[in-house]
Coordinates of C-alpha atoms in Angstrom, one line a residue:
M1 CA 63.8 128.7 259.0
R2 CA 63.3 125.1 259.4
G3 CA 60.2 122.9 258.9
A4 CA 59.4 119.1 258.7
A5 CA 57.4 117.1 256.0
M6 CA 57.5 113.7 254.9
S7 CA 57.3 111.9 251.6
L8 CA 58.0 108.5 249.9
S9 CA 59.2 108.3 246.2
A10 CA 59.3 105.6 244.3
A11 CA 61.3 104.8 240.7
A12 CA 59.2 104.2 237.2
S13 CA 61.6 100.9 237.5
G14 CA 59.5 99.7 240.4
F15 CA 62.6 99.2 242.5
V16 CA 62.2 100.7 246.3
V17 CA 63.6 103.8 247.5
F18 CA 63.8 104.1 251.5
L19 CA 63.2 107.2 253.0
L20 CA 64.0 107.1 256.4
S21 CA 64.0 110.7 258.2
V22 CA 61.9 114.1 258.0
S23 CA 62.7 116.9 255.5
V24 CA 64.5 119.9 256.6
V25 CA 63.8 123.4 255.3
Q26 CA 66.8 125.7 255.0
G27 CA 66.9 129.3 253.6
Q28 CA 67.5 132.9 254.9
N29 CA 66.0 136.1 253.4
G30 CA 63.5 134.3 251.2
W31 CA 66.2 131.9 250.2
G32 CA 65.9 128.2 250.7
V33 CA 66.0 124.6 249.5
T34 CA 63.9 122.0 251.4
Y35 CA 64.9 118.2 250.8
T36 CA 61.8 115.3 251.0
S37 CA 64.3 113.6 253.6
T38 CA 67.9 113.9 254.6
Q39 CA 68.5 110.0 255.0
I40 CA 67.4 107.3 252.1
C41 CA 68.3 103.9 252.0
A42 CA 67.9 101.6 248.8
L43 CA 69.2 98.4 247.4
K44 CA 72.3 97.7 245.3
G45 CA 70.7 97.4 241.4
S46 CA 67.3 99.5 242.6
T47 CA 66.3 102.8 241.1
V48 CA 66.3 106.0 243.8
D49 CA 64.6 109.6 243.8
I50 CA 66.4 112.0 245.5
S51 CA 64.1 114.9 245.7
C52 CA 63.9 118.8 246.9
T53 CA 61.8 122.1 246.2
Y54 CA 63.8 125.5 246.6
R55 CA 62.7 129.4 246.5
Y56 CA 64.1 132.7 246.0
P57 CA 62.9 136.1 245.9
S58 CA 61.0 137.4 243.0
R59 CA 62.3 140.4 242.7
I60 CA 65.4 142.0 243.9
N61 CA 66.3 146.1 243.3
G62 CA 63.6 146.2 241.3
R63 CA 64.7 143.2 239.3
N64 CA 62.9 139.9 238.1
T65 CA 64.7 136.9 239.6
E66 CA 65.1 134.0 237.2
V67 CA 66.8 130.7 237.6
E68 CA 69.7 130.2 235.3
K69 CA 71.2 127.1 236.4
K70 CA 70.2 124.0 238.7
I71 CA 72.8 121.2 239.7
W72 CA 73.3 118.1 241.8
F73 CA 76.4 117.3 243.3
T74 CA 78.6 115.2 245.9
R75 CA 81.8 116.8 245.6
A76 CA 83.1 120.2 245.8
S77 CA 86.6 122.2 245.8
N78 CA 87.5 125.7 245.7
N79 CA 83.5 126.5 245.4
D80 CA 83.8 124.3 242.2
Y81 CA 80.7 122.3 242.2
V82 CA 80.9 119.3 240.1
D83 CA 77.7 118.4 238.4
I84 CA 76.6 114.8 239.1
K85 CA 75.4 114.5 235.4
T86 CA 79.1 115.5 234.2
D87 CA 80.5 112.9 236.5
P88 CA 81.9 109.6 234.7
E89 CA 80.8 107.6 237.9
Y90 CA 77.1 108.0 237.0
S91 CA 77.4 108.1 233.0
G92 CA 74.2 106.5 232.0
R93 CA 72.7 106.3 235.3
V94 CA 71.5 110.0 236.1
Q95 CA 68.6 111.7 235.3
Y96 CA 67.1 115.4 236.7
I97 CA 63.1 116.0 236.6
C98 CA 62.6 119.7 237.3
G99 CA 59.7 121.6 237.2
N100 CA 58.8 125.1 239.0
N101 CA 60.6 125.6 242.1
D102 CA 61.0 121.5 242.6
C103 CA 63.9 119.2 241.1
T104 CA 64.3 115.5 241.7
L105 CA 67.5 113.4 240.7
R106 CA 67.1 110.2 239.9
I107 CA 69.9 107.3 240.0
T108 CA 69.3 103.7 238.3
D109 CA 71.0 100.7 239.0
L110 CA 72.4 101.6 242.4
R111 CA 75.9 100.6 243.5
E112 CA 77.2 100.9 246.8
S113 CA 80.0 103.6 245.5
D114 CA 76.9 105.6 245.1
S115 CA 76.2 106.0 248.7
A116 CA 77.3 109.7 249.5
E117 CA 75.8 112.8 250.5
Y118 CA 73.6 114.7 247.8
K119 CA 73.3 118.3 247.5
F120 CA 71.2 120.5 245.3
R121 CA 72.6 123.8 244.0
F122 CA 70.8 126.7 241.8
T123 CA 72.0 129.9 240.2
T124 CA 70.1 133.1 239.5
N125 CA 70.5 136.3 237.6
Q126 CA 70.6 138.3 240.4
P127 CA 73.9 139.2 241.3
G128 CA 75.3 137.1 244.3
G129 CA 72.1 134.8 243.8
K130 CA 73.6 131.1 244.2
Y131 CA 72.4 129.2 246.5
T132 CA 72.9 125.7 248.1
G133 CA 70.9 123.5 250.2
L134 CA 73.0 122.3 253.3
P135 CA 73.3 119.5 254.8
G136 CA 72.3 117.6 251.9
V137 CA 70.6 114.1 251.4
T138 CA 72.5 111.3 252.7
L139 CA 72.1 108.2 250.6
S140 CA 73.0 104.4 251.5
V141 CA 73.6 101.8 249.3
T142 CA 73.0 98.1 250.8
D143 CA 72.3 94.7 250.3
P144 CA 68.5 93.7 251.7
Q145 CA 68.9 93.3 255.2
L146 CA 65.8 91.8 256.5
Q147 CA 64.8 90.7 259.6
I148 CA 61.6 88.5 261.1
H149 CA 59.7 90.5 263.6
V150 CA 57.0 88.0 265.5
R151 CA 54.0 88.7 267.2
R152 CA 52.1 86.5 269.0
S153 CA 47.9 87.0 270.1
T154 CA 46.3 84.4 272.4
V155 CA 42.7 85.4 272.1
N156 CA 41.7 82.3 274.3
Q157 CA 43.0 79.0 275.0
Y158 CA 41.0 77.5 271.9
S159 CA 42.2 80.4 269.5
N160 CA 46.0 81.5 269.3
W161 CA 47.6 82.9 266.3
T162 CA 51.5 84.0 265.3
E163 CA 51.9 86.8 263.0
L164 CA 55.9 86.8 261.0
T165 CA 56.6 90.6 259.5
C166 CA 59.5 90.4 257.0
H167 CA 61.0 93.8 257.9
N168 CA 64.1 95.4 256.2
T169 CA 66.2 98.3 257.7
C170 CA 65.7 100.3 254.4
Q171 CA 61.6 100.1 254.7
L172 CA 60.2 98.7 251.1
S173 CA 57.3 100.2 249.3
D174 CA 54.2 98.4 249.3
H175 CA 54.2 97.3 245.3
H176 CA 57.5 95.2 246.5
S177 CA 56.9 91.4 247.0
Y178 CA 58.3 88.8 249.6
I179 CA 59.0 85.2 249.8
W180 CA 58.5 83.3 252.4
Y181 CA 60.1 79.8 253.4
K182 CA 59.2 77.0 255.7
D183 CA 62.0 74.7 256.6
G184 CA 63.8 76.3 253.1
Q185 CA 60.7 75.4 251.1
K186 CA 58.9 78.4 249.4
V187 CA 55.3 79.0 251.0
E188 CA 53.9 82.3 250.6
G189 CA 54.5 85.8 248.9
K190 CA 53.2 88.7 251.5
K191 CA 55.0 90.9 253.8
Y192 CA 53.1 89.2 256.6
F193 CA 52.7 85.4 257.5
H194 CA 50.3 84.2 259.9
L195 CA 50.4 80.8 261.5
N196 CA 47.6 79.2 263.8
P197 CA 48.7 77.0 264.9
M198 CA 52.6 77.4 265.0
N199 CA 54.9 73.9 265.2
P200 CA 58.0 75.3 267.3
A201 CA 59.9 72.7 265.3
D202 CA 59.6 74.6 261.9
N203 CA 61.9 77.4 260.8
Y204 CA 61.0 80.4 258.5
S205 CA 62.9 83.0 256.8
C206 CA 62.0 85.6 254.0
A207 CA 63.5 87.4 251.1
V208 CA 62.6 90.6 248.7
S209 CA 61.5 89.5 245.3
G210 CA 64.3 89.7 243.2
Y211 CA 66.8 89.5 246.0
E212 CA 66.1 85.7 246.8
H213 CA 69.6 85.0 247.9
F214 CA 69.3 87.6 250.5
R215 CA 67.6 85.9 252.9
S216 CA 66.7 86.9 256.7
P217 CA 67.6 84.8 259.7
S218 CA 65.6 81.9 260.3
V219 CA 63.3 82.4 263.2
Y220 CA 62.1 79.2 265.1
G221 CA 60.7 77.8 268.6
P222 CA 63.2 77.0 271.2
R223 CA 65.0 73.7 270.7
V224 CA 65.1 71.0 273.4
S225 CA 66.4 73.1 276.7
S226 CA 69.4 71.8 278.5
V227 CA 70.0 72.2 282.0
S228 CA 73.8 72.3 284.0
V229 CA 74.9 72.5 287.8
I230 CA 78.0 74.3 289.0
P231 CA 79.9 73.0 290.5
S232 CA 79.0 69.3 289.1
G233 CA 80.3 67.3 291.9
E234 CA 79.1 66.8 295.5
I235 CA 77.3 69.8 296.8
M236 CA 78.2 70.8 300.3
E237 CA 75.7 72.7 302.8
G238 CA 76.8 76.5 302.3
S239 CA 78.2 76.5 299.1
S240 CA 77.3 78.4 296.1
V241 CA 75.6 76.4 293.5
N242 CA 74.8 77.6 289.6
L243 CA 71.9 76.3 288.1
T244 CA 72.2 77.3 284.2
C245 CA 69.1 76.7 281.6
S246 CA 70.0 77.0 277.9
S247 CA 68.2 76.4 274.5
D248 CA 69.0 77.6 271.1
A249 CA 66.1 79.8 270.0
I250 CA 65.1 82.9 267.5
P251 CA 63.8 85.1 269.0
A252 CA 66.0 84.6 272.1
A253 CA 64.4 82.6 274.5
N254 CA 63.0 83.8 278.2
Y255 CA 63.7 81.2 281.0
T256 CA 61.7 80.1 284.1
W257 CA 62.9 78.0 286.8
Y258 CA 61.0 75.5 288.8
K259 CA 61.5 73.2 291.7
K260 CA 59.4 69.9 290.9
N261 CA 55.8 70.8 292.4
Q262 CA 55.9 74.1 293.1
I263 CA 55.6 77.4 291.9
P264 CA 58.3 79.4 289.5
L265 CA 61.3 80.3 291.4
N266 CA 63.3 82.4 289.0
K267 CA 62.9 83.9 285.6
Q268 CA 66.3 84.3 284.5
P269 CA 68.6 81.9 282.8
Q270 CA 70.7 81.1 285.8
F271 CA 69.3 80.4 289.4
V272 CA 72.0 81.1 292.1
F273 CA 71.9 79.5 295.4
R274 CA 74.7 81.6 297.0
F275 CA 74.2 79.4 300.8
I276 CA 72.6 76.3 299.7
Q277 CA 70.8 74.9 302.3
S278 CA 69.9 71.0 303.2
S279 CA 66.2 72.0 302.4
D280 CA 67.2 73.1 298.8
S281 CA 67.6 69.4 298.3
G282 CA 65.4 68.2 295.2
E283 CA 64.8 68.1 291.4
Y284 CA 64.6 71.2 289.5
Y285 CA 63.8 72.1 285.7
C286 CA 63.5 75.0 283.6
T287 CA 61.2 76.6 280.8
A288 CA 62.7 78.1 277.2
E289 CA 59.7 79.9 275.7
N290 CA 59.6 82.7 272.9
E291 CA 57.0 83.8 270.7
L292 CA 57.0 80.6 268.9
G293 CA 57.3 78.0 270.9
K294 CA 58.0 76.7 274.1
R295 CA 60.3 74.0 275.5
T296 CA 60.5 72.0 279.5
S297 CA 64.2 70.8 280.2
E298 CA 64.5 67.3 281.9
Y299 CA 65.0 67.5 285.9
I300 CA 68.2 67.9 287.6
S301 CA 68.8 66.6 291.0
I302 CA 70.1 68.6 293.8
N303 CA 71.4 66.5 296.6
V304 CA 73.2 68.9 299.3
T305 CA 75.4 66.7 301.9
Y306 CA 76.1 68.1 305.5
A307 CA 77.1 66.9 308.5
P308 CA 75.6 64.8 311.3
R309 CA 73.1 67.3 313.2
V310 CA 73.2 67.0 317.3
P311 CA 72.1 63.2 318.1
S312 CA 69.0 62.7 319.8
V313 CA 69.5 59.9 322.3
S314 CA 66.9 57.9 324.5
V315 CA 66.5 54.6 326.6
S316 CA 64.2 52.1 326.6
P317 CA 62.0 51.5 329.2
S318 CA 62.3 55.1 329.7
G319 CA 61.3 54.5 333.7
E320 CA 63.5 53.2 336.5
I321 CA 65.8 50.8 335.8
V322 CA 66.1 47.7 337.7
E323 CA 69.3 45.4 338.1
G324 CA 68.8 42.3 336.1
S325 CA 66.6 43.9 333.5
S326 CA 67.4 44.7 329.9
V327 CA 67.8 48.2 328.5
N328 CA 68.1 49.6 325.0
L329 CA 69.8 52.8 324.3
T330 CA 68.8 54.7 321.1
C331 CA 70.5 57.0 318.9
S332 CA 69.6 59.4 316.0
S333 CA 70.9 62.2 313.8
D334 CA 69.8 63.8 311.0
A335 CA 72.4 63.6 308.2
N336 CA 73.6 63.5 304.3
P337 CA 75.1 61.0 303.8
A338 CA 73.8 58.6 306.6
A339 CA 75.5 58.9 309.8
T340 CA 77.2 55.9 311.4
Y341 CA 76.7 55.7 315.1
N342 CA 79.2 54.5 318.1
W343 CA 78.4 54.0 321.8
Y344 CA 81.0 55.1 324.7
K345 CA 80.8 55.1 328.4
E346 CA 82.6 58.2 329.8
D347 CA 86.6 57.9 330.5
E348 CA 86.8 54.6 328.1
D349 CA 88.5 55.0 324.7
S350 CA 87.2 51.6 322.9
P351 CA 83.4 52.0 321.6
K352 CA 80.9 49.8 323.6
A353 CA 78.9 49.1 320.7
S354 CA 78.3 50.4 317.2
G355 CA 74.8 50.9 315.8
Q356 CA 71.7 53.1 316.8
I357 CA 70.7 51.0 319.7
F358 CA 72.9 49.5 322.1
T359 CA 71.6 46.9 323.9
I360 CA 72.4 46.1 327.7
T361 CA 71.1 42.8 329.0
D362 CA 71.3 41.6 332.9
I363 CA 72.2 45.2 333.8
R364 CA 73.8 45.7 336.8
P365 CA 74.8 48.5 339.3
E366 CA 78.5 48.9 338.0
H367 CA 76.5 49.8 334.1
S368 CA 75.7 53.1 336.0
G369 CA 77.2 56.2 334.3
N370 CA 77.3 58.5 331.3
Y371 CA 77.5 57.3 328.2
Y372 CA 77.4 59.3 325.0
C373 CA 76.7 58.5 321.4
E374 CA 78.7 59.6 318.6
A375 CA 76.9 60.4 314.7
Q376 CA 79.5 60.8 312.2
N377 CA 79.9 60.7 308.4
R378 CA 82.6 62.4 305.9
R379 CA 81.1 65.7 306.4
G380 CA 81.5 65.9 310.2
R381 CA 80.3 64.5 313.4
H382 CA 78.2 65.2 316.7
N383 CA 77.9 63.4 319.9
S384 CA 74.8 63.4 322.9
T385 CA 75.2 62.3 326.4
L386 CA 72.9 60.4 328.5
Y387 CA 73.4 58.8 332.2
L388 CA 72.3 55.6 333.6
T389 CA 70.8 54.7 337.0
I390 CA 70.5 51.1 338.1
V391 CA 68.3 50.2 341.1
A392 CA 69.9 47.6 343.1
V393 CA 67.6 44.3 344.1
S394 CA 68.1 42.6 347.9
P395 CA 68.9 38.9 347.4
V396 CA 65.5 38.1 349.3
V397 CA 63.6 39.9 346.8
W398 CA 65.6 38.5 343.6
K399 CA 65.0 34.4 345.3
L400 CA 61.1 35.2 345.8
A401 CA 60.9 36.8 342.3
V402 CA 62.8 33.5 340.9
I403 CA 60.6 31.2 342.9
G404 CA 57.7 33.1 341.6
T405 CA 58.3 32.7 338.1
A406 CA 59.4 29.1 338.5
L407 CA 56.1 28.2 340.4
G408 CA 54.0 30.1 337.3
V409 CA 56.0 28.4 334.9
F410 CA 55.1 25.0 336.8
L411 CA 51.4 25.3 336.6
V412 CA 51.1 26.4 333.5
I413 CA 52.9 23.1 332.2
I414 CA 50.1 21.3 334.3
W415 CA 47.3 22.8 333.4
L416 CA 48.5 22.2 329.6
S417 CA 49.1 18.3 330.5
V418 CA 45.6 17.8 332.0
F419 CA 44.0 19.4 329.1
L420 CA 45.6 17.5 326.6
L421 CA 45.1 14.5 327.7
L422 CA 41.4 14.9 328.6
R423 CA 41.2 16.0 324.9
K424 CA 42.8 12.6 323.6
K425 CA 40.9 10.5 325.7
R426 CA 37.7 11.9 324.1
T427 CA 39.0 11.8 320.7
S428 CA 39.7 7.8 321.3
K429 CA 36.1 7.2 322.5
R430 CA 34.8 8.9 319.5
S431 CA 37.1 7.0 316.8
S432 CA 36.6 3.8 318.0
E433 CA 32.5 3.8 318.9
P434 CA 30.8 0.6 317.3
G435 CA 28.0 0.8 315.2
E436 CA 24.5 1.3 317.0
R437 CA 21.2 0.6 316.3
P438 CA 18.3 3.7 316.4
E439 CA 17.2 2.6 319.5
D440 CA 21.0 2.4 321.3
R441 CA 21.6 6.1 319.6
C442 CA 18.6 7.6 321.2
L443 CA 19.8 6.1 324.7
A444 CA 23.4 7.3 323.9
N445 CA 22.1 10.8 323.0
Q446 CA 19.8 10.8 326.1
E447 CA 22.8 10.0 328.2
E448 CA 25.3 12.8 326.4
E449 CA 23.0 15.2 327.3
Q450 CA 22.9 14.4 331.0
D451 CA 26.8 14.5 330.6
D452 CA 27.1 11.3 332.7
L453 CA 30.1 9.6 332.2
H454 CA 28.8 6.2 333.1
Y455 CA 26.5 4.3 331.4
A456 CA 23.7 1.9 332.9
S457 CA 23.8 -2.0 333.0
V458 CA 20.7 -3.5 331.9
H459 CA 20.0 -7.2 333.3
F460 CA 16.8 -9.6 332.4
S461 CA 15.7 -11.9 335.5
N462 CA 13.1 -15.0 334.8
N463 CA 12.2 -15.4 338.5
Q464 CA 9.5 -12.2 337.9
A465 CA 6.1 -13.0 337.3
D466 CA 5.2 -9.7 336.1
P467 CA 6.7 -8.5 333.1
V468 CA 9.1 -6.4 333.8
Y469 CA 11.7 -5.8 331.2
A470 CA 14.6 -4.6 332.8
N471 CA 16.3 -3.8 336.3
I472 CA 18.8 -0.6 335.9
R473 CA 21.4 0.2 338.1
P474 CA 24.4 1.7 337.5
A475 CA 27.4 -0.2 336.2
G476 CA 30.5 0.3 338.8
P477 CA 33.9 0.4 337.7
R478 CA 35.4 -2.3 336.0
R479 CA 39.3 -2.4 335.0
H480 CA 40.5 -4.8 332.2
K481 CA 43.7 -5.4 330.8
E482 CA 42.6 -3.0 328.1
E483 CA 42.7 0.2 330.3
E484 CA 46.2 -0.5 329.9
E485 CA 46.4 -0.3 326.6
E486 CA 43.9 2.7 326.6
V487 CA 41.2 0.8 325.3
V488 CA 37.7 1.7 326.8
E489 CA 35.1 -1.0 326.9
Y490 CA 31.6 0.6 325.7
A491 CA 28.9 -1.8 326.4
A492 CA 28.8 -5.2 328.0
V493 CA 25.3 -7.3 326.2
K494 CA 23.8 -10.3 328.3
F495 CA 21.4 -12.4 327.3
N496 CA 19.0 -15.2 329.5
R497 CA 17.7 -17.9 327.7
A498 CA 15.2 -19.0 330.0
I499 CA 12.5 -16.2 329.8
T500 CA 9.2 -16.8 330.8
D501 CA 6.2 -15.6 328.0
P502 CA 4.5 -13.1 329.7
R503 CA 1.4 -14.2 327.7
T504 CA 1.5 -18.0 328.5
G505 CA 3.8 -17.9 331.6
G506 CA 5.8 -20.8 329.9
P507 CA 9.2 -20.4 329.0
E508 CA 10.2 -19.1 325.8
T509 CA 12.3 -20.8 323.4
D510 CA 13.2 -18.7 320.8
A511 CA 14.2 -15.3 322.2
D512 CA 14.3 -12.2 320.3
P513 CA 17.5 -10.4 320.9
S514 CA 15.7 -7.3 319.2
A515 CA 12.9 -7.6 322.3
L516 CA 16.1 -7.0 324.7
Y517 CA 17.5 -3.8 325.7
S518 CA 21.5 -4.0 325.5
T519 CA 23.5 -3.6 328.6
V520 CA 25.9 -0.7 328.1
N521 CA 28.7 -0.5 330.6
R522 CA 31.2 1.9 330.2
T523 CA 34.3 1.2 332.2
V524 CA 36.8 4.3 333.3

């Protein structure tokens, strides 16, 4: 018959007993032993209680059954069971606490040598009335084996916390206290330690009170993440490339790979390109994260090299190529590293030119034919071909074209010369004009509005009886030596002294020059 139950015993000394498995009931025909647990773990120096209950038939053949002897043992030979109380290794450290149908073995000051399988045996007054509970209880005595369990909870972006639990492979009873260490300094004495917020740079450890020298391993967030690439040298298109992310962290970190400004690519420590392509060039980084924090690595640059693609060739101008004109041949190709270019004409070994652009000036019919461009870098080479057809021009058409061009240039020169000469003369006139009276300026303004290049000549005569102030006639062109020196005479003023006074009819002795209008002659 088998059953299951679970209990936890604590020694009077306060040290912990660790019960790790369910009880086992063994027996037949009314005989049996039930152990509280079949596996017990305890710390060195502590006290442990190993308990059981037992049963037997109350009467056999009309005779009442009585228990005469109860022992705990670990060793037996030829049905000789060594009572643990008489074993010298347990001297002074063993005690039986027994009642009606139950018995507890208490061992104090536990040692690692106490690790063994303990069995209970009782003997009655009935013939053959002996019974042993098999299998027994396995006791493991050890130093504290502590680990910190980490649990992180994020309620929202403003509230999150991290819980640390000090855990032993031998579960402690609640009355035992714990000691926490933050960066080696004691901070708290509870089994659970809450952090809000958590600083990834800090490390934490714990210990059981009284066993401070048996600290748990420290836990901490990821340290600075590092990335590496294999192969470390030049990366060729089509090759295999491994990116590796690593970080020191406890608990172990989880990794995520990113390409710059893109979504996550991989959630493994390694990111493998089996056949890397030119489009895979760029900057990559990784993150390392555990329950205690997150770290982002530096960028690592991937530059994939490849041979030139098939070049693209073109000719400019793209229409009909006329003899005597100028032509540009252009070649371009995608390549990494950048390609160099050479131009060849068919059936010729030596290149005609180097560079992306090949210019042919004063093109002739003999330039017709196939031309090909070769793009090359250290990864390889490719070429493309184009065909040039030159349209010949007859001698008559050629001469007319030359004459027409020369005549057009000559006419432009004549026009520019006339324009500059007129502009220069007008500028000289304005810069050399003398000071004028208000009346002169008024007359000059009227003449400028009429756009007349010849100014009037005003002469006064004393032979007229009527008070005629002036006779006005156009002034003819007058040439002077100053004309050769490009000097323009703007006005000639003449005064006649013998003037009849219109009021008296007599001669006027003192002529007032201000009463006379000036004679202005412009000689061109």
